[in-house]
XYZ file of C-alpha atoms in Angstrom:
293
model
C -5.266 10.714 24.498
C -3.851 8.509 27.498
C -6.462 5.316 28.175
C -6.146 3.117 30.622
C -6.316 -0.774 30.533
C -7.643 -3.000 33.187
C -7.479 -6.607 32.585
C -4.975 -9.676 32.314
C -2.758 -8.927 29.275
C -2.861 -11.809 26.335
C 0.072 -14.474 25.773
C 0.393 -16.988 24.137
C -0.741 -19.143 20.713
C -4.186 -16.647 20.145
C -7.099 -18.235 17.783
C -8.827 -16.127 16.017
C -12.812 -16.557 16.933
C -13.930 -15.664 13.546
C -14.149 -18.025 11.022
C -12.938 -16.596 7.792
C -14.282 -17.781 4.952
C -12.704 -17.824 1.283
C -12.952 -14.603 -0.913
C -14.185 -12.676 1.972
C -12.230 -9.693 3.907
C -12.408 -9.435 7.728
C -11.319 -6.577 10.291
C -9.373 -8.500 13.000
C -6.255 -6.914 15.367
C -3.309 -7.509 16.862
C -4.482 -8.854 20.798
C -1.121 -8.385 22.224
C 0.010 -5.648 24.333
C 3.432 -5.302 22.188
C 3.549 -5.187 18.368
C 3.525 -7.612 16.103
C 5.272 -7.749 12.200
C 2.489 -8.178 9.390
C 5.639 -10.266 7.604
C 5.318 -13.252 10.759
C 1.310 -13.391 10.931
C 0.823 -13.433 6.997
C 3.742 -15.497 5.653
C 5.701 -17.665 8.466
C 3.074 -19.005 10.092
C 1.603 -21.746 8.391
C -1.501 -21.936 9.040
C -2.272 -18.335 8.619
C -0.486 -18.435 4.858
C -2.851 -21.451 4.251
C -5.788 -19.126 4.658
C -4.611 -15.456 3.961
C -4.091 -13.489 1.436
C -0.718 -11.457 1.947
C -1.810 -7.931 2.299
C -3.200 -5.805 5.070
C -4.650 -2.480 5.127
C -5.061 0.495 7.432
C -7.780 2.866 7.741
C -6.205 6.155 8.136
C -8.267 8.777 9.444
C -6.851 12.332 7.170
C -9.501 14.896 6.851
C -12.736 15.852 5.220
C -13.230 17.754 2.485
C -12.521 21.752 2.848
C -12.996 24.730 1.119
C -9.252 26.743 1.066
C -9.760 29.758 -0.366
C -11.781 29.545 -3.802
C -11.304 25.814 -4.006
C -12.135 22.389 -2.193
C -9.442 20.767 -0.657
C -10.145 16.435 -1.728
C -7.532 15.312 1.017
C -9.371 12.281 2.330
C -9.701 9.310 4.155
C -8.211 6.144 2.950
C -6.063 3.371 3.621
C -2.336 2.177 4.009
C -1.435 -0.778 2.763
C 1.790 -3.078 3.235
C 3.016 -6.861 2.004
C 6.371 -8.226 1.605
C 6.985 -5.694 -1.100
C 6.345 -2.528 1.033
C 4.062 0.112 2.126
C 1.940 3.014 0.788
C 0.694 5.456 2.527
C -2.544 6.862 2.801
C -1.466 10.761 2.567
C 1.815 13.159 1.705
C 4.125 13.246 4.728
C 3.689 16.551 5.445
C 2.585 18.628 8.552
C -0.052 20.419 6.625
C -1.833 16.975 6.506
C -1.551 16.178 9.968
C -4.063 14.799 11.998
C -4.552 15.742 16.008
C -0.627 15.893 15.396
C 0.052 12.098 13.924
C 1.348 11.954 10.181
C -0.486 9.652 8.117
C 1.611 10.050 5.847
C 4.304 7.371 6.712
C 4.691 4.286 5.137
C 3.860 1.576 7.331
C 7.005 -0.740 8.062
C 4.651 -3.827 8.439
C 4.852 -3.476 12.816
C 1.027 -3.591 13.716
C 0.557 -1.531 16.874
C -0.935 -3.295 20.155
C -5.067 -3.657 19.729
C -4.446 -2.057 16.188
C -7.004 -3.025 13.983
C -6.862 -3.968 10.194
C -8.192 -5.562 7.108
C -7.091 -8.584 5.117
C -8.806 -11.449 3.191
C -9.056 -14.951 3.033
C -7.703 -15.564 -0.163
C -5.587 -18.708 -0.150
C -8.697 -20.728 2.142
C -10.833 -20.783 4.530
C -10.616 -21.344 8.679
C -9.270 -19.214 11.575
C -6.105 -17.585 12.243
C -3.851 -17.325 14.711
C -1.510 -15.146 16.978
C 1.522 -16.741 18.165
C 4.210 -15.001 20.325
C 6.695 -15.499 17.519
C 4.882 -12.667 15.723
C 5.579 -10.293 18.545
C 8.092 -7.208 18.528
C 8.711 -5.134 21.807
C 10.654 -1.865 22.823
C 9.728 1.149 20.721
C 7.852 -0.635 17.906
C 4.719 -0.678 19.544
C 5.034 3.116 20.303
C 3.578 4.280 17.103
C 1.294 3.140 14.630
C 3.914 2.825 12.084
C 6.679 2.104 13.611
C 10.566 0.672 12.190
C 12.055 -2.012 13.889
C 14.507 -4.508 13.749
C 15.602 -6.079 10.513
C 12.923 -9.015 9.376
C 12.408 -11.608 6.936
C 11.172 -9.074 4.015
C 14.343 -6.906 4.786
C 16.948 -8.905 3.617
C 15.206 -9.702 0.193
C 16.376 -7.956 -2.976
C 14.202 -4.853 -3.726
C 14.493 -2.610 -5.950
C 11.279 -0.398 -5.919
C 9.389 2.762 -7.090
C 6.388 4.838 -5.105
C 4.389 6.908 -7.215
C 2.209 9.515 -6.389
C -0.964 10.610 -8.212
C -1.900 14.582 -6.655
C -3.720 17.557 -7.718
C -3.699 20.893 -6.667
C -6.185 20.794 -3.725
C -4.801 18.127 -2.029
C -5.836 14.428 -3.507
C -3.785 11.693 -3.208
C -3.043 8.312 -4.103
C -0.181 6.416 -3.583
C 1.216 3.030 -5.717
C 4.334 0.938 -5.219
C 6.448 -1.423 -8.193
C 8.999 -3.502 -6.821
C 11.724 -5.837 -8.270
C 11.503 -8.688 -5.366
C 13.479 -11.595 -5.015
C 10.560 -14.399 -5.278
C 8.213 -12.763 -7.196
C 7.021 -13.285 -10.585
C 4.903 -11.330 -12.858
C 1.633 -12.917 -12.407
C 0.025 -12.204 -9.202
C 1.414 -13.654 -6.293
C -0.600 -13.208 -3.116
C 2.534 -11.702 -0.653
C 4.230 -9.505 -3.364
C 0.584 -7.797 -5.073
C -1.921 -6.043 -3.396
C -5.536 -5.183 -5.078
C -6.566 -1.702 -4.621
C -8.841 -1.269 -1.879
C -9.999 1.819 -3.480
C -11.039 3.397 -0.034
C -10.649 7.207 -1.365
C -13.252 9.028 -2.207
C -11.734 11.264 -4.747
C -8.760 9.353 -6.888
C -7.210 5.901 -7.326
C -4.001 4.988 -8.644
C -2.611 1.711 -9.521
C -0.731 -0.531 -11.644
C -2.517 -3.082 -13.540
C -1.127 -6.831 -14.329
C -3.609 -8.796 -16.294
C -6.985 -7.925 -15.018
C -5.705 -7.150 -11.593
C -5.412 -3.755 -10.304
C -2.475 -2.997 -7.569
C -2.384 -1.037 -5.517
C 1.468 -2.846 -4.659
C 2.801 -5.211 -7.223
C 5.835 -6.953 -7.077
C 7.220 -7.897 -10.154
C 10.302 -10.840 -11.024
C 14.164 -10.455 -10.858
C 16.033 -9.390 -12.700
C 14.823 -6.195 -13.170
C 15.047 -5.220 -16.996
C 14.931 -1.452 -18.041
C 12.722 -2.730 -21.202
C 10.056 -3.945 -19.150
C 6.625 -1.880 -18.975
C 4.130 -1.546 -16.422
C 0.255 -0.207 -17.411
C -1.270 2.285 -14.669
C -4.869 3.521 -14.375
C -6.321 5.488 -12.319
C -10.332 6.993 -11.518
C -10.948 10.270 -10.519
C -14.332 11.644 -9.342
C -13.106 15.298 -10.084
C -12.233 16.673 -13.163
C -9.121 18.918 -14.004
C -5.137 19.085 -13.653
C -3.691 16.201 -11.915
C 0.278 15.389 -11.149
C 2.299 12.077 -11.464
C 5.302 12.000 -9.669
C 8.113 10.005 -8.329
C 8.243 9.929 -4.334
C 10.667 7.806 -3.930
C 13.135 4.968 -4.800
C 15.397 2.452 -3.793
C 18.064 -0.441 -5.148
C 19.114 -0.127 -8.687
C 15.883 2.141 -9.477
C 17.214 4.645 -7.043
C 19.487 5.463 -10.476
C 17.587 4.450 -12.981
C 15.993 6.901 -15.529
C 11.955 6.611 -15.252
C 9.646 7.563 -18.053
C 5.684 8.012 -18.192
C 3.886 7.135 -21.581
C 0.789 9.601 -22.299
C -1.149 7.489 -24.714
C -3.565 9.972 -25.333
C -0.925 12.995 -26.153
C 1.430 10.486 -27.741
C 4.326 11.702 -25.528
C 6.926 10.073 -23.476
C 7.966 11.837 -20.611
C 10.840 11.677 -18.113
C 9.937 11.529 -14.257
C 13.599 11.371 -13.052
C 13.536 14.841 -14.456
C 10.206 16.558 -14.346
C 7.043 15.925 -12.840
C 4.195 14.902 -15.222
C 0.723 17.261 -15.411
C -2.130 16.060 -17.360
C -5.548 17.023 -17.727
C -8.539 14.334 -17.203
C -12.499 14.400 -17.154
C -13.857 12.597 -13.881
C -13.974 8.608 -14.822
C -12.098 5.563 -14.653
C -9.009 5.205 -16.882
C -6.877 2.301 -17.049
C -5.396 2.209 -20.595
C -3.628 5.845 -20.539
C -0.727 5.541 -19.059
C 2.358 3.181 -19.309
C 5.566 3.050 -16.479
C 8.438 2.599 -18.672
C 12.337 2.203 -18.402
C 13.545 3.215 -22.053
């Protein structure tokens, strides 16, 4: 749908009219009429890092539940999610999933579309942010909502990282991202991890670190192949679900990835097979272990 936009177009050093206040999560936007890099507003600007936490998240509109055939369908709304780490997406990229012709199932590259809104929290303190034309990308990046541009800060880092994908059969999905970062550790750090906004009705899937659970973690360099990661997940449906690798990059691009059933006492290889395990409906976050060996 073409709009149209009457008005004097903002420039400039932009503050923020809400006061955010610590522990607290706020929808604000991007005010310009180009994009602007998630990477810029979180981390280099100052006073923004002094207040924010270093993840945002995108409401993705996918579709409602359906019956398909002699079975619901669970596709449904939810949000994307990026930090320095990465991005997970809110859906499979895949045209069946499509929405008024848009996939939602990109990854979002951390370019925040003009007047696109999205959430984040004050994690780090308390005051209002700002815009600042340094955060601002032009040509095609504002020309969809996820969008790749031009190299930034985050893309010259050292990353080695893994998506996972938790599915079943009539369309759920959840999405989680591990990374190997340069500059992370493996307690939380507020630019590498990202809580779980749990925003789906059906399933969540995420990796846990202490009592934390991610929806992206970034974990320390170098990457190890005896280093484990727990995972958990809740499901509001029970039945046959499917863990699976969807995609990979730097060294873990060849390295050999295994899934840990505690409850069948099996170790299985995702570099070679998809995983399928049955579940009751519940919350589960002591099942399964990411392993490397």
């Amino acid at each position: 749908q073409t709009l149209s936009f009457t008005g004097k177009p903002n420039n400039g050093t932009i503050t923020n009219s809400q006061y955010m206040e610590k522990d607290k999560y706020y929808l604000i936007g991007n005010p310009y009429p180009s994009a602007i890099h998630a990477d810029a507003f979180l981390y280099d600007n100052l006073n923004n890092r002094g207040i924010l936490g270093g993840t945002v998240y995108f409401w993705t509109h996918n579709t409602a539940i359906k019956l398909v055939g002699p079975k619901y369908a669970y596709v449904s709304d939810d949000y994307a999610s990026y930090n320095l780490t990465g991005g997970v997406a809110s859906a499979p990229s895949d045209p069946n999933h499509d929405v008024n012709g848009v996939d939602n199932g990109i990854k979002p590259t951390g370019y925040i579309g003009a007047g696109q809104s999205f959430f984040t929290s004050a994690e780090s303190g308390s005051g209002n942010v700002e815009f600042t034309n340094e955060m601002r990308f032009g040509g095609t990046r504002n020309s969809q909502f996820f969008k790749p541009g031009k190299t930034s800060k985050s893309g010259v880092m050292e990353k080695h990282r893994l998506w996972l994908n938790l599915t079943n059969a009539g369309g759920a999905f959840k999405q989680t991202l591990i990374g190997y970062i340069e500059g992370a550790t493996n307690r939380y750090d507020k630019i590498f991890d990202g809580l779980t906004y749990d925003g789906n009705s059906y399933i969540d899937f995420y990796s846990i670190n202490e009592t934390a659970s991610l929806t992206i973690q970034g974990r320390a360099l170098p990457f190890s192949n005896t280093d484990v990661v727990p995972l958990g997940y809740r499901s509001s449906v029970a039945g046959e679900f499917t863990i699976s690798i969807d995609q990979a990059d730097g060294a873990l691009a060849a390295q050999r990835v295994y899934l840990e059933d505690k409850q069948t006492g099996t170790i299985n290889e995702l570099t070679a097979k998809n995983y399928t395990f049955t579940t009751k409906a519940g919350t589960f976050k002591n099942r399964f272990v990411l392993r490397y060996s």
